[in-house]
Coordinates of C-alpha atoms in Angstrom, one line a residue:
M14 CA 0.1 0.0 0.1
E15 CA 1.4 3.4 -1.1
T16 CA 1.9 5.7 1.5
P17 CA -1.3 7.7 2.2
S18 CA -2.0 11.6 2.0
L19 CA -1.1 13.2 5.2
D20 CA -4.7 14.3 5.8
V21 CA -5.3 10.3 5.8
Q22 CA -2.5 9.8 8.0
L23 CA -3.6 12.4 10.5
K24 CA -7.2 11.2 10.5
T25 CA -6.0 7.4 11.5
L26 CA -3.4 8.4 14.3
P27 CA -4.2 6.4 17.5
N28 CA -5.2 8.3 20.8
S29 CA -2.2 6.9 22.5
P30 CA 1.1 8.0 24.3
G31 CA 4.0 7.3 22.2
V32 CA 6.8 8.8 19.8
Y33 CA 6.4 10.4 16.2
Q34 CA 8.7 10.4 13.7
Y35 CA 8.5 12.9 10.5
F36 CA 10.2 11.7 7.1
D37 CA 10.5 14.1 3.9
K38 CA 9.7 12.6 0.5
N39 CA 13.2 11.1 0.1
G40 CA 12.4 8.9 3.4
K41 CA 14.9 11.0 5.5
I42 CA 14.3 11.7 9.3
L43 CA 13.1 15.1 10.0
Y44 CA 12.2 15.2 13.4
V45 CA 11.6 12.8 16.3
G46 CA 8.7 14.0 19.0
K47 CA 7.1 12.5 22.0
A48 CA 3.5 12.9 23.0
K49 CA 0.8 11.8 25.6
N50 CA -1.5 11.5 22.8
L51 CA -0.3 11.1 19.5
K52 CA -3.3 12.2 17.6
K53 CA -3.8 15.4 19.2
R54 CA 0.2 16.6 19.2
V55 CA 0.9 15.7 15.6
T56 CA -2.1 17.2 14.4
S57 CA -1.4 20.4 16.0
Y58 CA 1.6 20.7 13.7
F59 CA -0.8 21.1 10.9
T60 CA -3.5 23.0 12.5
K61 CA -1.9 25.8 14.5
R62 CA 0.1 28.9 12.9
H63 CA 3.8 28.6 13.8
D64 CA 5.6 31.5 15.0
S65 CA 8.9 29.8 14.4
H66 CA 10.1 29.9 10.8
R67 CA 12.3 26.5 11.6
I68 CA 8.9 24.7 12.4
G69 CA 7.2 26.2 9.2
V70 CA 10.0 25.0 7.2
M71 CA 10.2 21.5 8.6
V72 CA 6.0 21.1 8.4
K73 CA 6.3 22.0 4.6
K74 CA 8.9 19.3 4.4
I75 CA 6.6 16.2 6.0
N76 CA 5.8 13.7 4.1
E77 CA 5.3 10.7 5.9
I78 CA 4.4 10.1 9.7
R79 CA 5.4 7.0 11.7
H80 CA 5.0 6.5 15.4
I81 CA 5.4 4.0 18.2
V82 CA 2.8 3.3 20.8
V83 CA 4.1 2.8 24.4
S84 CA 2.4 2.4 27.8
S85 CA 3.0 5.8 29.4
E86 CA 4.4 9.6 29.0
T87 CA 7.5 8.4 30.9
D88 CA 8.1 5.9 28.4
A89 CA 7.3 8.2 25.4
L90 CA 10.0 10.2 27.1
L91 CA 12.7 7.9 27.2
L92 CA 12.1 6.5 23.9
E93 CA 12.2 10.0 22.3
N94 CA 15.8 10.1 23.9
N95 CA 17.0 6.9 22.5
L96 CA 15.6 7.5 18.9
I97 CA 17.0 11.2 18.9
K98 CA 20.8 10.1 20.0
K99 CA 20.5 7.1 17.4
L100 CA 18.7 9.1 14.5
Q101 CA 20.2 12.5 14.9
P102 CA 17.2 14.3 13.2
R103 CA 17.9 17.5 11.4
F104 CA 15.2 19.6 13.0
N105 CA 15.7 18.3 16.8
V106 CA 17.9 20.6 18.9
M107 CA 17.5 18.8 22.6
L108 CA 18.9 15.5 23.3
K109 CA 21.5 15.3 20.6
D110 CA 24.7 15.3 22.8
D111 CA 25.8 12.3 24.6
K112 CA 24.0 13.2 27.9
T113 CA 21.2 10.7 28.9
Y114 CA 19.0 10.0 31.8
P115 CA 20.2 9.2 35.1
W116 CA 20.2 5.6 36.9
I117 CA 20.8 4.2 40.1
C118 CA 23.9 2.1 40.2
I119 CA 24.6 -0.9 42.9
K120 CA 28.3 -1.2 42.3
N121 CA 30.0 -4.6 41.8
E122 CA 32.2 -4.7 44.6
R123 CA 32.3 -6.0 48.4
F124 CA 30.5 -4.1 50.3
P125 CA 28.6 -2.2 47.4
R126 CA 27.9 1.5 46.9
V127 CA 24.8 2.7 45.8
F128 CA 24.9 6.1 43.9
P129 CA 23.3 7.9 40.9
T130 CA 25.1 8.0 37.6
R131 CA 24.5 8.7 33.7
R132 CA 27.1 6.3 32.7
L133 CA 26.4 2.5 32.4
I134 CA 29.7 0.8 32.6
K135 CA 29.8 -3.2 31.5
D136 CA 31.7 -4.2 35.0
G137 CA 29.0 -6.5 36.4
S138 CA 27.2 -3.8 38.5
E139 CA 23.5 -3.5 38.5
Y140 CA 21.6 -0.3 37.1
Y141 CA 18.2 0.4 37.5
G142 CA 16.1 3.2 35.9
P143 CA 16.4 5.2 33.7
F144 CA 14.7 7.8 35.5
T145 CA 13.2 11.2 33.7
S146 CA 14.5 13.2 36.4
F147 CA 16.9 13.6 39.4
K148 CA 14.3 14.8 41.7
T149 CA 12.9 11.0 41.8
V150 CA 16.8 9.6 41.9
N151 CA 17.5 11.8 45.0
T152 CA 14.6 11.2 46.7
L153 CA 14.9 7.2 46.1
L154 CA 18.6 7.9 47.4
D155 CA 17.5 9.7 50.5
L156 CA 15.0 7.4 51.3
I157 CA 17.6 4.4 51.4
K158 CA 20.1 6.4 53.1
G159 CA 17.7 7.4 56.1
L160 CA 16.8 3.4 56.3
Y161 CA 20.3 1.9 55.7
K162 CA 23.7 2.7 56.8
L163 CA 26.1 2.2 53.6
R164 CA 29.7 3.3 53.0
T165 CA 30.3 6.1 50.7
C166 CA 34.0 5.8 50.4
N167 CA 35.7 4.2 47.3
Y168 CA 37.9 2.0 49.3
D169 CA 38.8 -1.6 48.1
L170 CA 37.6 -3.2 51.1
A171 CA 38.7 -6.5 50.5
E172 CA 38.7 -9.0 53.4
D173 CA 42.7 -9.1 53.9
K174 CA 42.9 -5.3 53.7
I175 CA 40.4 -5.0 56.7
R176 CA 42.2 -7.7 58.8
E177 CA 45.1 -6.0 58.0
N178 CA 43.7 -2.6 59.4
K179 CA 44.3 -0.9 56.0
F180 CA 41.7 1.8 56.6
K181 CA 40.2 4.2 59.4
V182 CA 36.5 4.9 59.7
C183 CA 35.9 8.3 58.7
L184 CA 33.3 11.2 59.7
E185 CA 30.3 9.6 58.2
Y186 CA 30.9 7.0 60.8
H187 CA 30.9 9.1 63.8
L188 CA 27.9 11.1 62.3
G189 CA 26.0 7.8 62.0
N190 CA 25.7 7.4 58.4
C191 CA 27.8 4.3 58.0
K192 CA 28.5 1.6 60.2
G193 CA 32.4 1.1 59.6
P194 CA 32.8 -2.1 57.4
C195 CA 36.4 -0.7 56.5
E196 CA 37.1 -1.6 59.9
G197 CA 35.2 -4.6 60.2
Y198 CA 32.3 -3.0 62.6
Q199 CA 30.0 -4.4 60.2
G200 CA 29.9 -8.0 58.7
E201 CA 29.3 -8.6 55.1
A202 CA 26.2 -10.9 55.4
E203 CA 24.4 -8.1 57.5
Y204 CA 25.4 -5.5 54.9
N205 CA 24.3 -7.7 51.9
R206 CA 20.9 -8.1 53.4
N207 CA 20.5 -4.4 53.6
I208 CA 21.3 -4.4 49.9
D209 CA 18.7 -6.9 49.0
H210 CA 16.3 -4.7 50.8
I211 CA 17.6 -1.9 48.8
R212 CA 17.0 -3.7 45.4
Q213 CA 13.4 -3.9 46.3
I214 CA 13.1 -0.4 46.9
V215 CA 14.5 0.7 43.6
K216 CA 12.4 -2.0 42.0
G217 CA 9.4 0.1 43.2
N218 CA 8.7 -2.4 46.3
F219 CA 8.6 0.0 49.1
K220 CA 5.3 -0.3 51.0
D221 CA 7.3 -0.7 54.2
S222 CA 9.6 2.3 53.8
L223 CA 6.3 4.4 52.8
N224 CA 4.7 3.4 55.8
Q225 CA 7.7 4.3 57.9
F226 CA 7.7 8.1 56.1
R227 CA 3.9 8.5 57.0
E228 CA 4.8 7.4 60.5
Q229 CA 7.5 10.2 60.5
M230 CA 5.3 12.9 58.7
Q231 CA 2.5 12.0 61.5
E232 CA 5.0 12.6 64.3
H233 CA 6.2 15.7 62.9
A234 CA 2.7 17.0 62.6
E235 CA 2.0 16.4 66.3
N236 CA 4.9 18.2 67.1
M237 CA 3.9 21.1 65.1
E238 CA 6.7 20.8 62.9
F239 CA 5.1 21.3 59.7
E240 CA 7.8 22.3 57.5
D241 CA 9.5 19.2 58.1
A242 CA 6.2 17.0 57.8
Q243 CA 5.5 19.0 54.4
R244 CA 9.1 18.0 53.5
I245 CA 8.5 14.0 53.9
K246 CA 5.2 14.4 52.5
N247 CA 6.7 15.8 48.9
K248 CA 9.2 12.7 49.3
I249 CA 5.9 10.0 49.7
D250 CA 4.2 11.9 46.6
V251 CA 7.4 11.4 44.6
L252 CA 7.8 7.8 45.6
E253 CA 4.0 6.9 45.2
G254 CA 4.4 8.4 41.5
Y255 CA 7.6 6.6 40.6
Q256 CA 7.5 3.9 38.2
S257 CA 10.2 1.3 38.9
R258 CA 11.6 0.8 35.4
S259 CA 10.5 1.5 31.6
T260 CA 9.5 -1.2 29.1
V261 CA 11.4 0.8 26.4
V262 CA 14.9 1.0 28.1
N263 CA 16.2 -2.1 30.0
P264 CA 19.9 -2.9 30.4
K265 CA 19.4 -6.3 30.7
I266 CA 18.4 -6.7 27.1
N267 CA 21.0 -6.2 24.6
N268 CA 21.2 -6.5 20.9
V269 CA 17.8 -8.3 20.6
D270 CA 15.4 -8.2 17.6
V271 CA 11.8 -8.5 18.9
F272 CA 8.9 -9.8 16.4
S273 CA 5.3 -10.4 16.5
V274 CA 2.3 -10.8 14.0
I275 CA -1.3 -9.9 14.0
S276 CA -3.4 -11.4 11.1
D277 CA -7.2 -11.6 9.6
E278 CA -8.6 -13.2 6.7
G279 CA -6.7 -11.3 4.4
Y280 CA -3.5 -9.9 5.7
G281 CA -0.6 -10.3 8.3
Y282 CA 1.0 -7.4 10.1
V283 CA 4.6 -8.2 11.5
N284 CA 6.1 -5.6 13.9
F285 CA 9.6 -5.7 14.4
L286 CA 11.7 -3.6 17.3
Q287 CA 15.1 -3.6 17.5
L288 CA 17.1 -2.9 20.7
M289 CA 20.5 -2.5 21.1
H290 CA 22.5 -1.5 24.7
G291 CA 19.0 -2.0 26.4
S292 CA 17.2 0.6 24.4
I293 CA 14.7 0.7 21.4
I294 CA 16.2 2.0 18.5
R295 CA 13.5 1.0 15.8
S296 CA 10.5 -0.1 15.2
H297 CA 9.0 -1.3 12.2
T298 CA 5.7 -2.9 10.9
I299 CA 5.0 -4.6 7.2
E300 CA 1.9 -5.5 5.9
M301 CA 1.6 -8.9 4.2
K302 CA -0.9 -10.2 1.7
K303 CA -2.0 -13.6 2.3
K304 CA -1.9 -15.8 -0.7
L305 CA -2.8 -19.4 0.6
D306 CA -4.1 -18.9 3.8
E307 CA -0.8 -19.0 5.9
T308 CA -0.9 -19.4 9.3
D309 CA 0.7 -16.9 12.1
E310 CA 3.8 -19.1 12.2
E311 CA 4.5 -19.1 8.6
L312 CA 3.9 -15.5 8.2
L313 CA 6.1 -14.5 11.1
E314 CA 8.9 -16.7 9.8
L315 CA 8.8 -14.6 6.1
G316 CA 8.3 -11.4 8.3
I317 CA 11.5 -12.0 10.1
T318 CA 13.5 -13.0 7.1
E319 CA 12.2 -10.0 5.1
I320 CA 13.0 -7.5 8.0
R321 CA 16.2 -8.8 9.2
Q322 CA 17.7 -8.7 5.5
R323 CA 15.8 -5.1 5.0
F324 CA 17.7 -3.7 8.0
N325 CA 20.8 -6.0 7.4
S326 CA 20.2 -7.0 11.4
K327 CA 22.9 -9.3 13.1
S328 CA 21.4 -9.4 16.3
P329 CA 22.2 -12.9 17.8
E330 CA 18.9 -13.7 19.6
I331 CA 15.2 -12.7 18.5
Y332 CA 12.2 -12.7 21.0
V333 CA 8.7 -14.0 19.5
P334 CA 5.5 -14.3 21.2
F335 CA 5.1 -18.3 20.1
K336 CA 7.5 -21.3 19.2
L337 CA 9.3 -21.2 15.8
D338 CA 11.5 -23.9 13.8
S339 CA 15.2 -23.3 14.7
W340 CA 17.2 -21.2 13.0
D341 CA 20.6 -21.7 12.0
D342 CA 22.3 -18.8 13.4
V343 CA 20.2 -17.1 15.6
K344 CA 18.6 -17.8 19.1
V345 CA 14.9 -17.9 19.0
T346 CA 13.2 -17.1 22.5
V347 CA 9.5 -17.1 23.5
P348 CA 9.5 -15.0 26.7
K349 CA 6.7 -15.8 29.2
L350 CA 7.4 -13.1 32.2
G351 CA 9.2 -10.1 33.4
D352 CA 10.6 -7.6 31.2
K353 CA 11.2 -9.9 28.1
R354 CA 7.4 -10.8 27.9
K355 CA 6.7 -7.1 28.1
I356 CA 8.8 -6.1 25.3
V357 CA 7.1 -8.5 23.1
E358 CA 3.8 -7.2 24.2
L359 CA 4.9 -3.9 23.3
S360 CA 5.4 -5.1 19.8
E361 CA 2.2 -6.7 19.6
R362 CA 0.6 -3.6 20.5
N363 CA 2.2 -1.7 17.8
A364 CA 1.3 -4.6 15.1
K365 CA -2.6 -4.1 16.3
Y366 CA -2.2 -0.3 16.1
F367 CA -1.0 -0.6 12.8
R368 CA -3.5 -2.9 11.4
Q369 CA -6.3 -0.5 13.0
E370 CA -4.9 2.6 11.2
R371 CA -4.6 0.5 7.9
F372 CA -8.2 -0.1 8.2
K373 CA -9.1 3.2 8.9
Q374 CA -7.1 4.4 6.1
M375 CA -8.5 1.6 3.8
K376 CA -12.0 3.0 4.8
I377 CA -10.9 6.4 3.4
V378 CA -9.0 5.8 0.2
D379 CA -10.5 2.4 -0.8
P380 CA -13.8 1.7 0.7
D381 CA -14.6 -1.1 -1.6
R382 CA -11.7 -3.1 -0.2
H383 CA -12.8 -2.2 3.4
V384 CA -16.1 -3.6 2.7
N385 CA -15.2 -7.0 1.1
R386 CA -12.9 -7.5 3.9
I387 CA -15.5 -6.6 6.6
M388 CA -18.3 -8.9 4.7
A389 CA -15.4 -11.6 4.6
Q390 CA -15.1 -11.6 8.1
M391 CA -19.0 -11.7 8.8
K392 CA -19.3 -14.5 6.9
E393 CA -16.2 -16.4 8.5
D394 CA -17.4 -15.5 12.0
L395 CA -20.8 -16.2 12.0
R396 CA -20.8 -19.3 9.7
L397 CA -22.6 -18.2 6.7
N398 CA -22.8 -19.8 3.3
V399 CA -22.7 -16.3 1.6
E400 CA -21.3 -12.8 2.7
P401 CA -24.2 -10.9 4.6
R402 CA -24.3 -7.9 2.3
H403 CA -27.9 -7.3 3.0
I404 CA -29.1 -7.7 6.7
E405 CA -32.1 -6.9 8.4
C406 CA -32.7 -6.7 12.2
F407 CA -36.2 -6.7 13.9
D408 CA -37.1 -5.3 17.2
N409 CA -40.5 -5.0 19.2
S410 CA -41.7 -2.0 21.4
N411 CA -44.5 -2.1 23.7
I412 CA -45.0 -1.2 27.4
Q413 CA -47.5 -3.1 29.5
G414 CA -49.0 -4.1 26.1
T415 CA -50.2 -0.4 25.0
N416 CA -49.6 0.3 21.5
P417 CA -47.3 -2.4 20.5
V418 CA -45.2 -1.7 17.4
A419 CA -42.0 -3.2 15.6
A420 CA -39.3 -1.9 13.6
C421 CA -37.0 -3.3 11.0
V422 CA -33.9 -1.9 10.0
V423 CA -31.5 -2.6 7.2
F424 CA -27.8 -2.5 6.8
K425 CA -26.1 -2.9 3.3
N426 CA -22.7 -3.4 3.1
G427 CA -22.3 -3.1 6.7
K428 CA -23.9 0.7 6.7
P429 CA -27.7 1.8 7.3
S430 CA -29.8 1.9 4.4
K431 CA -32.5 4.2 6.0
K432 CA -34.8 4.5 3.1
D433 CA -35.3 0.5 3.4
Y434 CA -36.2 0.9 7.2
R435 CA -39.9 -0.2 7.9
K436 CA -42.2 0.2 11.0
F437 CA -45.1 -2.0 11.7
N438 CA -48.1 -1.7 14.0
I439 CA -49.1 -5.0 15.4
K440 CA -52.4 -6.1 14.1
T441 CA -53.2 -9.7 15.3
V442 CA -51.3 -9.9 18.5
E443 CA -53.5 -8.8 22.0
G444 CA -51.3 -7.9 24.9
P445 CA -47.5 -8.0 25.4
D446 CA -46.8 -11.1 23.6
D447 CA -43.3 -10.7 22.2
F448 CA -43.0 -14.0 20.5
A449 CA -46.3 -13.8 18.6
S450 CA -45.7 -10.2 17.8
M451 CA -42.1 -10.9 16.2
E452 CA -43.8 -13.8 14.4
E453 CA -46.1 -11.4 12.6
V454 CA -43.8 -8.9 11.6
V455 CA -41.3 -11.3 10.2
Y456 CA -44.3 -13.0 8.3
R457 CA -45.6 -9.5 7.1
R458 CA -42.1 -8.3 5.9
Y459 CA -41.2 -11.0 3.8
K460 CA -44.6 -11.6 2.6
R461 CA -44.3 -8.3 1.1
L462 CA -41.1 -8.9 -0.4
L463 CA -41.7 -11.8 -2.1
N464 CA -45.2 -10.5 -3.3
E465 CA -43.3 -7.4 -4.5
D466 CA -40.4 -9.7 -6.3
E467 CA -38.1 -7.5 -3.9
E468 CA -34.6 -8.8 -3.0
L469 CA -34.3 -10.9 0.1
P470 CA -31.3 -10.5 2.6
Q471 CA -28.5 -13.0 3.1
L472 CA -29.2 -12.5 7.2
I473 CA -32.1 -12.0 9.6
I474 CA -31.2 -10.6 13.0
V475 CA -34.0 -10.7 15.6
D476 CA -33.6 -8.8 19.2
G477 CA -33.8 -11.4 21.7
G478 CA -32.9 -14.9 22.5
K479 CA -34.2 -18.5 21.8
G480 CA -38.2 -17.7 21.8
Q481 CA -38.2 -14.6 19.4
L482 CA -35.8 -16.5 17.2
R483 CA -38.2 -19.7 16.9
S484 CA -40.9 -17.1 16.1
G485 CA -38.8 -15.9 13.5
V486 CA -38.0 -19.2 12.1
K487 CA -41.8 -20.1 12.2
A488 CA -42.7 -17.2 10.0
L489 CA -40.0 -18.3 7.7
E490 CA -41.1 -21.7 7.5
T491 CA -44.7 -20.6 6.9
L492 CA -43.3 -18.8 3.7
G493 CA -41.1 -21.7 2.7
L494 CA -37.7 -19.5 3.4
R495 CA -36.5 -21.7 6.0
G496 CA -32.8 -22.6 5.1
K497 CA -32.9 -20.1 2.3
I498 CA -32.5 -16.9 4.7
A499 CA -30.2 -17.1 7.7
I500 CA -31.4 -16.2 11.0
V501 CA -30.0 -15.5 14.3
G502 CA -31.3 -14.0 17.5
I503 CA -29.1 -11.8 19.8
A504 CA -29.7 -11.8 23.6
K505 CA -28.8 -8.6 25.4
R506 CA -27.5 -9.8 28.8
L507 CA -24.2 -11.6 27.4
E508 CA -24.7 -10.6 23.6
E509 CA -25.0 -14.5 23.0
L510 CA -25.9 -15.3 19.3
F511 CA -28.4 -18.3 19.1
Y512 CA -29.1 -20.4 15.8
P513 CA -32.1 -22.4 15.1
G514 CA -31.9 -25.8 16.5
D515 CA -28.6 -25.3 18.1
P516 CA -29.1 -25.1 22.0
I517 CA -25.2 -23.6 22.4
P518 CA -25.1 -20.1 21.7
L519 CA -22.2 -18.4 19.9
Y520 CA -20.0 -16.1 21.7
L521 CA -18.0 -13.5 19.5
D522 CA -14.8 -11.5 20.7
K523 CA -16.0 -8.5 22.2
R524 CA -13.6 -6.5 20.3
S525 CA -14.7 -8.2 17.0
E526 CA -15.8 -5.8 13.8
T527 CA -18.7 -8.8 13.3
L528 CA -19.9 -8.4 16.7
K529 CA -19.8 -4.3 16.6
I530 CA -21.8 -4.3 13.4
I531 CA -24.5 -6.5 15.0
Q532 CA -24.7 -4.5 18.0
Q533 CA -25.2 -1.2 15.8
L534 CA -28.0 -3.1 14.1
R535 CA -29.6 -4.4 17.1
D536 CA -29.4 -0.6 18.8
E537 CA -30.6 1.2 15.6
A538 CA -33.5 -1.2 15.4
H539 CA -34.2 -0.5 19.3
R540 CA -33.7 3.2 18.6
F541 CA -35.9 3.4 15.7
G542 CA -38.8 1.4 17.2
I543 CA -38.9 3.2 20.4
T544 CA -39.1 6.4 18.6
F545 CA -42.1 5.3 16.8
H546 CA -43.6 3.9 19.8
R547 CA -43.3 7.1 21.6
N548 CA -44.7 9.0 18.7
K549 CA -47.8 6.5 18.5
R550 CA -48.2 7.0 22.4
S551 CA -48.0 10.9 22.4
K552 CA -50.4 11.2 19.2
A553 CA -52.7 8.6 21.0
A554 CA -52.9 10.6 24.1
L555 CA -53.6 13.9 22.4
N556 CA -56.2 12.5 19.9
T557 CA -58.1 11.2 22.5
E558 CA -59.0 14.1 24.4
L559 CA -59.1 16.6 21.2
E560 CA -61.2 14.1 19.7
S561 CA -63.6 13.5 22.5
I562 CA -64.7 17.2 21.9
K563 CA -68.3 16.7 20.3
G564 CA -68.4 18.3 17.3
I565 CA -64.5 17.9 16.4
G566 CA -63.0 15.7 14.0
E567 CA -59.8 14.3 13.3
K568 CA -59.0 16.9 10.5
T569 CA -59.6 19.7 12.8
V570 CA -57.4 18.0 15.5
V571 CA -54.3 17.6 13.0
E572 CA -54.9 21.2 12.0
L573 CA -54.7 22.4 15.3
L574 CA -51.8 20.4 16.7
K575 CA -49.8 21.1 13.2
S576 CA -50.2 24.9 14.1
F577 CA -50.3 25.1 17.7
R578 CA -47.5 22.1 18.1
S579 CA -49.1 20.7 21.3
L580 CA -52.1 20.2 23.3
K581 CA -51.2 22.6 26.1
R582 CA -50.9 25.5 23.5
V583 CA -54.3 24.4 22.3
K584 CA -55.7 24.8 25.6
E585 CA -54.1 28.4 26.3
A586 CA -54.9 29.8 22.7
S587 CA -57.6 32.5 22.6
E588 CA -61.0 32.1 20.4
K589 CA -59.6 34.4 17.9
S590 CA -56.2 32.5 17.1
L591 CA -58.1 29.1 16.9
A592 CA -60.6 30.8 14.8
D593 CA -57.6 31.8 12.5
V594 CA -56.6 28.2 12.3
V595 CA -60.1 26.0 12.0
G596 CA -62.5 28.8 11.7
S597 CA -65.1 30.7 14.1
A598 CA -67.3 27.8 14.6
K599 CA -64.8 25.1 15.5
A600 CA -63.0 27.4 17.6
K601 CA -66.1 28.6 19.7
I602 CA -66.2 24.8 20.5
V603 CA -62.6 24.1 21.3
Y604 CA -62.5 27.5 23.2
D605 CA -65.6 26.7 25.4
Y606 CA -64.7 23.4 25.8
Y607 CA -61.7 24.2 27.7
H608 CA -62.7 27.4 29.6
A609 CA -66.5 26.4 30.6
E610 CA -67.3 27.5 34.1
P611 CA -67.9 24.6 36.1
S612 CA -71.2 24.0 37.3
D613 CA -72.5 23.8 40.6

C-alpha cells in the first residue's frame, strides 16, 4: 500500500502515548517527538500557525508520519531520547549530545556502594532506571540513606585489607551514616541483606518504607513541625508516583530483535523492534497479503527473514510470541514473564495499532476493499454460506402491552440503509406477547418482499433469545424460506448469538468488528422502534382528548396540532387564534370546552 496523504495519516493516528517521527519525500528523518496523545500532538503541527520559521519549514517538508505506541508518557520521553541520539534528526535541537537520563547503580564490589550515574559501565554492576528526573533519584537515595547505613567511600574493602587494618573510619561513621565495614565493625552478610532490601526499593517495592515515612510525617505534624512534615510528604508523593522501570529501556536486554504478528482473513502484520544496549532504536511494521491462507507462524517466519534482510540486522537473538522452527545462526526465545515478555507485548501492541490504522486508511482511500474485508470476516465469524451484504434486524416495542409496534432496520454493505427501514403496527396480537409479535412482523415483511419480487436479505437478526428466534423461524417456514435465509437471535445480557436448532450459543470476541456491526444493528432497531412507539403513544394521548370534544373531527385535530404544536398551547390559545386556524365555529367549540365555567 502506497503512503497515504498526510490528511489520511492524521485522521488515523491513535489517541495513545508514544513517539512520532516525521520523514520527507526521500525517506529522510526530519524530527522525533513524544506525545501523551499522538493524534492531538501531531495534528497540532498542521492546524496551528507557527511563530517559528524553523517549524514552518519542517512542516512543509513532512511527507510521512510514523509512530511507536508505548504504555506511558514516561516511556515516550525515554524512547524519544533513545531515537534522537540514534537517528540525529535535522530539526531536533534537544537531546542530541551524549547526555542521557540518570540511573541508580549498585556497584559490583565488596560492600557495594549505591549512587546515581549517567554512565552505564559493563563491569557487572547493577543499574536501575532510567529516571526522567534527578528529583526522583535523589528522593530514592535519601530514602535509602535514611533506612540503611551504607558506605560512600571508594576504598577496596577486600577481606585481607580490612584484617590488616589498612583503613580508618571516617566522619560518616562518627555522624552515624555508616557502620564502619572498613574496620570490620559491620559484617558482609548484614550489609548484603541491606543491599537486597535496597534492590526491592529501587524496583518499586517500598511499601514498608512508605509506611515509615508516613509515621515520621505524622510524628512531625503532632509536634507542630509542619515544614518537616511537608518535606516528608513531598517525598511520599514522588515515591508513590515513581515507576520502577521503563519498558522501552532496560540494560538487561541487549542486541535483540523482537517480532510479533497480527493477522486477519486477508493480511498479516509483522512488527519489528530492535534493541541495542538496552534501548529501542527502531520500530517497523510490514503488511503481508496472504496467498494460500498462511498461518501466523508462516507469516512471522517470512516477516523475520524480510525485515532482518531489509535492515541488515545481525542480532544474535530474537524474541517472538510463540515457538518457531529453529534458525541456524539465531537464538529464538519465547519470553513468558518479566521484562522480556513486556517488550514482546509492546511489539504486539504496535502491530495491532498498525492494523487498525490500515483499516481506517483503507476505509477512506479504498472503501470497496474495506467493505469486502468486513463482509468476508462476518461470513467467517457467523458461519454463513454467503457474505451478509444485506442484513435486516427486528425489534419489538411495547409498554405494558400498550401501542405495540415493531421496527425493521436494514444494513447494506455494513452501513445503515435508512430508506429501507420499516415500521409495523402489531395487528393480530392482543397484549404484550413479544413472541407472537415477532412472528407477525417477520411474516408480513417477507410476505410483502416475495409478493413484490424484491431482494431478500442474506441474514436476519432478531433482538432477543431463543423464543424470539423460534418465532422468526416459524414465520420463515410458513413462507417457505426456512434454510434460504440465515437467521440468528441476539440476547442482550451476554451478547449471545443463537442459531435455529442449536442449544449452545455463539460468543464473539467483544472487540470483533462482526459483533460491533450486529450491536449497531440491534441498537439502531431499538432506537427506531422506540421512537415510533413514543410518537404513537403521544399521538394517541393527544387525539383521545381533542377527538372527545363533540363536533371536532380528526381533520380539525390535525390542523390544531400542526399549528399550535402541543395540546397545552391549544388549551391556552385565545378564541381568535383558534379561529384563524379552524374557523370561528370550530374555534368556539374548542375554546368553550376548555374555558367553560364549572357547574355547581
